[in-house]
């Protein structure tokens, strides 16, 4: 644990070290340099002070997007990898390609550690270009960057394991031990206000496809956890400045949803996947909107310290489930704002299959189920309900009578209304 604490204490220094090393390469070669990890996520960039850097062509669309969004698209990544940079051990020259948005040629310096590529330093080609001696010196600096990336990866993996242990602990003593380990690993950072973000379902089943915590604003630690029968979710521990603001968590959740969308596009079939989910919901006779979003994020309440992270994770996953079920909550839902879903998400799965309401949830009665739900959402006001549904009042009264016949419930009875409303909402989950 002492080793974890030592490595974690160095996290703040990593970013400054990267910047210093990238600036060193920029000064050494006299050209702007950019550092990305092997997933093409921006780590640092150096703007070399020269007239060349003022040339608008130096900021071609690919470089501009990388700096502004801190990552490159899957198409750009594939194009550059086509030049063999993942296997190279020395500088790789890449010609300009205006059609691909690359207006300036590049020199790629692979960043390796113990034979494994961990990132890339990108240089804009100039005239005259760097000499072989300069490139050799720059590769030596890239080697130092590789060692730093390896150290950070080790520290990040340790924090990921500690966080996963806390969130998956099955008993109180196991969680207490896991919390103690995570507290030791985080050091002084453990004592401030924290919350958790849940993004689900995460598009990739490969845990290695999760983004680095370094690339997410306000992130302290990140791990993947099971979601449903075969999927996985992403858990992010966010350190807040005070217990009164959730802005950092919202920013982190928004960034993770962008990462998820990028992963979905890279994997392909995003639209087909979303369409399949909607089709499945309709086929199952669920209320309109069931299964709404393809990916959503939930944010738990803020706690000071780490002792209640298990509870915060339950809140975050409940908020994510609510956002997936109800588009009005998403794509980022906060536990404090999901209303009755705070209770509904705590119900066991079998609670969604109440025998009385079951017939109403069959596919053939989908319109009746929607009518009943809108009626209850409108507090039983017939005029509002008819207007919302775009139907005549007499049609509404007929449908409501059919709902009573199918369920045996009396919609003039408050408890019967409560049961029906809960069952309809729970069916979305």
Coordinates of C-alpha atoms in Angstrom, one line a residue:
X1 CA 0.0 0.0 0.0
X2 CA 2.9 2.4 0.7
X3 CA 4.0 1.9 -2.9
X4 CA 0.6 2.7 -4.2
X5 CA 0.5 5.9 -2.1
X6 CA 4.0 6.9 -3.4
X7 CA 3.0 6.4 -7.0
X8 CA -0.4 8.1 -6.5
X9 CA 1.4 11.1 -4.9
X10 CA 3.3 11.5 -8.2
X11 CA 0.1 11.8 -10.3
X12 CA 0.1 15.6 -10.2
X13 CA 3.7 15.7 -11.5
X14 CA 3.0 13.5 -14.5
X15 CA 1.2 16.2 -16.5
X16 CA 3.9 18.8 -15.8
X17 CA 6.6 16.2 -16.7
X18 CA 4.9 15.4 -20.0
X19 CA 4.7 19.1 -20.9
X20 CA 8.3 19.7 -20.1
X21 CA 9.5 16.7 -22.2
X22 CA 7.3 17.8 -25.2
X23 CA 8.6 21.3 -24.9
X24 CA 12.1 19.9 -24.8
X25 CA 11.5 18.1 -28.1
X26 CA 10.0 21.2 -29.6
X27 CA 13.0 23.3 -28.7
X28 CA 15.4 20.5 -29.7
X29 CA 14.0 20.3 -33.2
X30 CA 12.6 23.8 -33.7
X31 CA 9.1 22.6 -34.6
X32 CA 5.8 22.2 -32.7
X33 CA 5.4 18.8 -31.1
X34 CA 2.3 17.0 -29.9
X35 CA 2.1 13.9 -27.5
X36 CA -0.7 11.4 -27.7
X37 CA -1.2 8.1 -26.1
X38 CA -1.6 4.9 -28.2
X39 CA -5.3 5.5 -28.4
X40 CA -4.7 8.9 -30.0
X41 CA -5.8 10.9 -26.9
X42 CA -3.9 14.1 -26.4
X43 CA -1.6 14.3 -23.5
X44 CA 0.4 17.5 -24.1
X45 CA 1.4 19.8 -27.0
X46 CA 4.2 22.3 -27.4
X47 CA 3.7 25.5 -29.5
X48 CA 7.2 26.4 -30.7
X49 CA 7.7 30.1 -30.9
X50 CA 8.5 30.7 -34.6
X51 CA 7.0 32.3 -37.7
X52 CA 6.3 28.9 -39.0
X53 CA 3.8 28.3 -36.2
X54 CA 1.9 31.4 -37.2
X55 CA 1.3 29.9 -40.7
X56 CA -2.4 28.9 -40.8
X57 CA -1.4 25.7 -42.6
X58 CA 0.4 24.6 -39.5
X59 CA -3.0 24.2 -37.9
X60 CA -4.6 21.7 -40.3
X61 CA -8.0 20.2 -39.3
X62 CA -6.5 17.1 -37.9
X63 CA -4.1 18.9 -35.5
X64 CA -6.7 21.5 -34.6
X65 CA -9.2 18.9 -33.7
X66 CA -6.7 16.9 -31.7
X67 CA -5.8 20.0 -29.6
X68 CA -9.4 21.2 -29.1
X69 CA -11.1 17.9 -28.4
X70 CA -8.1 16.1 -27.0
X71 CA -8.5 13.1 -29.3
X72 CA -8.5 12.0 -32.9
X73 CA -11.2 10.3 -34.8
X74 CA -11.1 6.5 -35.5
X75 CA -10.7 7.4 -39.2
X76 CA -7.7 9.6 -38.6
X77 CA -6.2 6.9 -36.2
X78 CA -6.6 4.2 -38.9
X79 CA -5.1 6.4 -41.6
X80 CA -1.9 7.2 -39.5
X81 CA -1.6 3.6 -38.3
X82 CA -1.5 2.5 -42.0
X83 CA 2.0 3.9 -42.1
X84 CA 3.2 1.3 -39.7
X85 CA 3.6 3.5 -36.6
X86 CA 2.4 0.8 -34.2
X87 CA 5.4 -1.4 -35.2
X88 CA 8.1 1.3 -35.8
X89 CA 11.0 1.7 -33.5
X90 CA 12.3 4.9 -35.1
X91 CA 10.9 8.1 -36.7
X92 CA 8.2 7.6 -39.4
X93 CA 7.7 10.3 -42.0
X94 CA 4.1 10.7 -43.2
X95 CA 3.3 12.8 -46.3
X96 CA 0.6 15.5 -46.4
X97 CA -2.9 14.4 -47.5
X98 CA -5.3 17.4 -47.9
X99 CA -8.1 15.0 -48.6
X100 CA -7.6 13.5 -45.1
X101 CA -7.3 16.9 -43.5
X102 CA -3.5 16.6 -43.1
X103 CA -2.2 19.7 -44.8
X104 CA 1.3 19.3 -43.4
X105 CA 3.6 16.3 -43.5
X106 CA 4.3 14.7 -40.1
X107 CA 7.2 12.9 -38.4
X108 CA 6.0 10.4 -35.9
X109 CA 8.3 9.4 -33.0
X110 CA 6.9 6.1 -31.5
X111 CA 7.0 6.3 -27.7
X112 CA 8.0 2.8 -26.4
X113 CA 8.8 1.2 -23.1
X114 CA 10.3 -2.3 -22.9
X115 CA 9.3 -2.9 -26.5
X116 CA 5.6 -1.8 -26.1
X117 CA 4.3 1.2 -27.9
X118 CA 2.6 3.5 -25.4
X119 CA 2.1 6.7 -27.5
X120 CA 3.4 8.9 -30.2
X121 CA 5.1 12.3 -30.5
X122 CA 4.0 14.1 -33.6
X123 CA 6.1 16.7 -35.4
X124 CA 5.2 19.0 -38.2
X125 CA 7.5 18.6 -41.2
X126 CA 9.5 21.8 -42.1
X127 CA 12.0 22.8 -44.7
X128 CA 14.7 22.1 -43.9
X129 CA 13.6 19.2 -41.7
X130 CA 15.4 18.0 -38.6
X131 CA 18.7 16.2 -39.0
X132 CA 19.3 12.6 -38.2
X133 CA 21.2 13.6 -35.1
X134 CA 18.4 15.8 -33.9
X135 CA 15.9 13.0 -34.5
X136 CA 18.1 10.6 -32.5
X137 CA 18.2 13.0 -29.6
X138 CA 14.4 13.4 -29.8
X139 CA 13.9 9.7 -29.7
X140 CA 16.0 9.6 -26.5
X141 CA 13.5 12.0 -25.0
X142 CA 10.6 9.9 -26.3
X143 CA 12.1 7.0 -24.4
X144 CA 11.9 9.1 -21.2
X145 CA 8.3 9.8 -22.0
X146 CA 7.7 6.1 -22.5
X147 CA 9.0 5.3 -19.0
X148 CA 6.7 8.0 -17.6
X149 CA 3.7 6.7 -19.4
X150 CA 4.5 3.2 -18.1
X151 CA 4.7 4.5 -14.5
X152 CA 1.4 6.4 -14.9
X153 CA -0.3 3.3 -16.4
X154 CA 0.9 1.2 -13.4
X155 CA -0.5 3.8 -11.0
X156 CA -3.8 4.1 -12.9
X157 CA -4.2 0.3 -12.9
X158 CA -3.6 0.2 -9.2
X159 CA -6.3 2.9 -8.5
X160 CA -8.6 1.1 -10.9
X161 CA -8.2 -2.2 -9.0
X162 CA -8.8 -0.4 -5.7
X163 CA -11.9 1.4 -6.9
X164 CA -13.3 -1.8 -8.4
X165 CA -12.7 -3.7 -5.1
X166 CA -14.7 -1.0 -3.2
X167 CA -17.7 -1.1 -5.6
X168 CA -17.9 -4.9 -5.8
X169 CA -17.3 -5.8 -2.1
X170 CA -19.9 -8.3 -0.9
X171 CA -19.7 -7.7 2.8
X172 CA -19.1 -4.8 5.2
X173 CA -15.6 -5.9 6.3
X174 CA -14.5 -6.5 2.7
X175 CA -15.7 -3.0 1.8
X176 CA -14.0 -1.5 4.8
X177 CA -10.7 -3.1 3.8
X178 CA -11.1 -2.0 0.2
X179 CA -11.9 1.6 1.2
X180 CA -8.8 1.6 3.4
X181 CA -6.7 0.5 0.5
X182 CA -8.2 3.1 -1.8
X183 CA -7.7 5.8 0.8
X184 CA -4.1 4.9 1.2
X185 CA -3.6 4.9 -2.6
X186 CA -5.2 8.3 -2.9
X187 CA -3.4 9.9 0.0
X188 CA -4.6 13.4 1.0
X189 CA -7.0 13.4 -2.0
X190 CA -9.2 10.8 -0.2
X191 CA -10.5 13.2 2.4
X192 CA -12.4 15.7 0.2
X193 CA -15.9 15.6 -1.3
X194 CA -16.4 12.9 -3.9
X195 CA -19.1 11.5 -6.1
X196 CA -19.4 8.7 -8.7
X197 CA -20.5 8.7 -12.3
X198 CA -21.9 5.6 -13.9
X199 CA -22.0 5.4 -17.8
X200 CA -24.0 2.4 -19.1
X201 CA -23.9 0.4 -21.1
X202 CA -20.3 1.0 -22.0
X203 CA -20.1 0.3 -25.8
X204 CA -17.1 -2.0 -25.6
X205 CA -16.9 -5.3 -23.7
X206 CA -13.1 -5.0 -23.5
X207 CA -12.0 -3.2 -20.3
X208 CA -8.9 -2.0 -22.0
X209 CA -11.0 0.1 -24.3
X210 CA -12.0 2.4 -21.3
X211 CA -10.5 5.9 -21.6
X212 CA -7.6 6.9 -19.3
X213 CA -8.7 8.7 -16.2
X214 CA -6.1 11.4 -17.2
X215 CA -8.2 12.3 -20.2
X216 CA -11.4 12.9 -18.2
X217 CA -11.8 16.3 -16.4
X218 CA -11.9 16.1 -12.6
X219 CA -11.3 12.3 -12.6
X220 CA -9.6 10.6 -9.7
X221 CA -10.0 6.9 -10.6
X222 CA -11.9 4.9 -13.2
X223 CA -12.8 1.2 -13.7
X224 CA -15.3 -1.0 -15.5
X225 CA -18.0 -3.1 -13.9
X226 CA -20.6 -5.6 -15.1
X227 CA -23.8 -4.3 -16.4
X228 CA -26.7 -6.6 -17.0
X229 CA -26.1 -10.2 -18.3
X230 CA -23.2 -9.5 -20.6
X231 CA -22.5 -5.8 -20.8
X232 CA -20.3 -3.5 -18.7
X233 CA -20.6 -0.1 -17.2
X234 CA -17.9 2.5 -16.5
X235 CA -17.4 3.9 -13.0
X236 CA -15.7 7.2 -12.5
X237 CA -14.7 8.6 -9.1
X238 CA -14.8 12.4 -9.2
X239 CA -13.3 14.7 -6.7
X240 CA -15.3 17.9 -6.1
X241 CA -14.2 21.2 -4.8
X242 CA -17.2 21.5 -2.4
X243 CA -20.3 19.5 -1.5
X244 CA -22.4 22.3 -2.9
X245 CA -21.5 21.9 -6.6
X246 CA -21.9 19.0 -9.0
X247 CA -20.5 20.9 -12.1
X248 CA -17.3 18.8 -12.2
X249 CA -19.2 15.6 -12.2
X250 CA -21.5 16.9 -15.0
X251 CA -18.5 17.9 -17.0
X252 CA -16.9 14.5 -16.5
X253 CA -20.1 12.6 -17.4
X254 CA -20.6 14.7 -20.6
X255 CA -17.0 13.9 -21.6
X256 CA -17.5 10.2 -21.0
X257 CA -20.7 10.2 -23.1
X258 CA -18.6 11.7 -25.9
X259 CA -16.0 9.0 -25.4
X260 CA -18.8 6.4 -25.5
X261 CA -20.2 7.8 -28.7
X262 CA -16.7 7.7 -30.2
X263 CA -16.3 4.1 -29.2
X264 CA -19.7 3.2 -30.7
X265 CA -18.8 4.9 -34.0
X266 CA -15.5 3.1 -34.0
X267 CA -17.1 -0.3 -33.4
X268 CA -19.8 0.5 -36.0
X269 CA -23.5 -0.5 -35.9
X270 CA -24.4 2.2 -33.4
X271 CA -27.7 3.0 -35.1
X272 CA -28.5 -0.7 -35.5
X273 CA -27.9 -1.3 -31.8
X274 CA -30.1 1.6 -30.8
X275 CA -32.8 0.5 -33.2
X276 CA -32.7 -3.0 -31.9
X277 CA -33.2 -1.8 -28.3
X278 CA -36.3 0.3 -29.3
X279 CA -37.7 -2.6 -31.4
X280 CA -37.3 -4.9 -28.4
X281 CA -39.0 -2.5 -26.1
X282 CA -42.0 -2.2 -28.5
X283 CA -42.1 -5.9 -29.1
X284 CA -42.3 -6.4 -25.3
X285 CA -45.2 -4.0 -25.0
X286 CA -43.4 -1.6 -22.8
X287 CA -44.7 2.0 -22.5
X288 CA -43.7 4.5 -25.1
X289 CA -40.1 5.7 -24.6
X290 CA -39.0 2.5 -22.8
X291 CA -35.3 1.8 -23.4
X292 CA -34.9 5.4 -24.6
X293 CA -31.3 6.3 -24.7
X294 CA -28.6 3.9 -26.1
X295 CA -26.0 5.1 -23.5
X296 CA -26.6 7.3 -20.5
X297 CA -24.8 8.6 -17.4
X298 CA -25.9 8.7 -13.8
X299 CA -24.4 10.8 -11.0
X300 CA -24.7 9.9 -7.3
X301 CA -25.0 12.3 -4.4
X302 CA -21.9 14.0 -3.0
X303 CA -20.2 12.5 0.1
X304 CA -17.1 13.7 2.0
X305 CA -14.5 11.0 2.1
X306 CA -14.8 7.4 0.7
X307 CA -16.7 5.5 3.4
X308 CA -20.1 5.7 1.5
X309 CA -18.9 5.0 -2.0
X310 CA -20.9 1.8 -2.1
X311 CA -24.1 3.8 -1.6
X312 CA -23.0 6.5 -4.0
X313 CA -22.5 3.8 -6.7
X314 CA -26.0 2.5 -6.1
X315 CA -27.3 6.0 -6.6
X316 CA -25.3 6.5 -9.7
X317 CA -26.4 3.3 -11.3
X318 CA -30.0 4.0 -10.4
X319 CA -29.7 7.4 -12.1
X320 CA -28.2 5.9 -15.2
X321 CA -31.0 3.3 -15.3
X322 CA -33.6 6.1 -15.0
X323 CA -31.9 8.1 -17.8
X324 CA -32.0 4.9 -20.0
X325 CA -35.7 4.5 -19.3
X326 CA -36.9 8.1 -19.4
X327 CA -35.4 10.3 -22.1
X328 CA -36.5 13.4 -20.1
X329 CA -33.9 12.6 -17.5
X330 CA -31.0 12.1 -19.9
X331 CA -28.5 11.8 -21.2
X332 CA -27.0 12.7 -17.8
X333 CA -29.2 12.1 -14.8
X334 CA -28.5 13.1 -11.2
X335 CA -29.8 10.9 -8.3
X336 CA -31.4 13.9 -6.7
X337 CA -33.5 14.7 -9.7
X338 CA -35.0 11.3 -10.8
X339 CA -38.0 11.6 -8.4
X340 CA -39.9 8.3 -7.9
X341 CA -37.2 6.4 -9.8
X342 CA -35.1 6.6 -6.6
X343 CA -37.6 4.1 -5.1
X344 CA -38.5 2.2 -8.3
X345 CA -34.9 1.3 -9.1
X346 CA -34.5 -0.2 -5.6
X347 CA -37.3 -2.7 -6.3
X348 CA -36.4 -6.3 -7.2
X349 CA -36.8 -7.3 -10.9
X350 CA -39.9 -9.4 -10.2
X351 CA -41.7 -6.3 -9.0
X352 CA -42.0 -5.3 -12.7
X353 CA -44.3 -8.2 -13.3
X354 CA -47.3 -7.6 -11.1
X355 CA -50.0 -10.1 -12.1
X356 CA -52.8 -7.5 -12.0
X357 CA -51.0 -5.1 -14.4
X358 CA -49.5 -7.9 -16.6
X359 CA -52.3 -8.0 -19.2
X360 CA -52.0 -4.3 -19.8
X361 CA -48.3 -4.6 -20.7
X362 CA -48.9 -7.1 -23.5
X363 CA -48.0 -5.8 -27.0
X364 CA -51.6 -5.7 -28.2
X365 CA -52.5 -3.2 -25.4
X366 CA -49.5 -0.9 -25.9
X367 CA -51.8 2.1 -26.6
X368 CA -53.9 1.5 -23.6
X369 CA -50.8 1.3 -21.4
X370 CA -49.6 4.6 -22.8
X371 CA -53.0 6.2 -22.2
X372 CA -53.0 5.0 -18.6
X373 CA -49.5 6.3 -18.0
X374 CA -50.2 9.8 -19.5
X375 CA -53.4 10.0 -17.5
X376 CA -51.6 9.2 -14.2
X377 CA -48.7 11.6 -15.2
X378 CA -51.4 14.3 -15.6
X379 CA -52.7 13.7 -12.1
X380 CA -55.9 12.2 -13.4
X381 CA -57.0 15.4 -15.2
X382 CA -59.0 14.3 -18.2
X383 CA -58.6 17.5 -20.2
X384 CA -54.8 17.6 -19.9
X385 CA -54.6 13.9 -20.8
X386 CA -56.8 14.2 -23.9
X387 CA -54.8 17.2 -25.0
X388 CA -51.5 15.4 -24.4
X389 CA -52.6 12.4 -26.4
X390 CA -54.4 14.3 -29.1
X391 CA -57.7 12.4 -28.6
X392 CA -61.3 13.3 -27.7
X393 CA -62.4 13.0 -24.1
X394 CA -64.9 10.3 -24.9
X395 CA -62.1 8.2 -26.5
X396 CA -60.0 8.8 -23.3
X397 CA -62.9 7.6 -21.1
X398 CA -63.4 4.5 -23.2
X399 CA -59.7 3.6 -23.0
X400 CA -59.6 4.1 -19.3
X401 CA -62.6 1.8 -18.9
X402 CA -60.8 -0.8 -20.9
X403 CA -57.8 -0.4 -18.6
X404 CA -60.0 -1.0 -15.6
X405 CA -61.5 -4.1 -17.2
X406 CA -58.1 -5.6 -18.1
X407 CA -56.6 -4.9 -14.6
X408 CA -59.5 -5.1 -12.3
X409 CA -58.3 -1.8 -10.8
X410 CA -60.5 1.2 -9.9
X411 CA -58.9 4.4 -11.3
X412 CA -61.0 6.4 -8.8
X413 CA -59.1 4.7 -6.0
X414 CA -55.8 6.4 -4.9
X415 CA -54.0 3.1 -4.0
X416 CA -55.1 1.4 -7.3
X417 CA -53.7 4.4 -9.2
X418 CA -50.5 4.2 -7.2
X419 CA -50.0 0.5 -8.0
X420 CA -50.7 1.0 -11.7
X421 CA -48.5 4.1 -12.0
X422 CA -45.6 2.3 -10.2
X423 CA -46.0 -0.8 -12.4
X424 CA -46.0 1.2 -15.6
X425 CA -42.9 3.2 -14.6
X426 CA -41.1 0.1 -13.3
X427 CA -41.7 -1.7 -16.6
X428 CA -39.4 0.9 -18.3
X429 CA -36.5 -0.3 -16.1

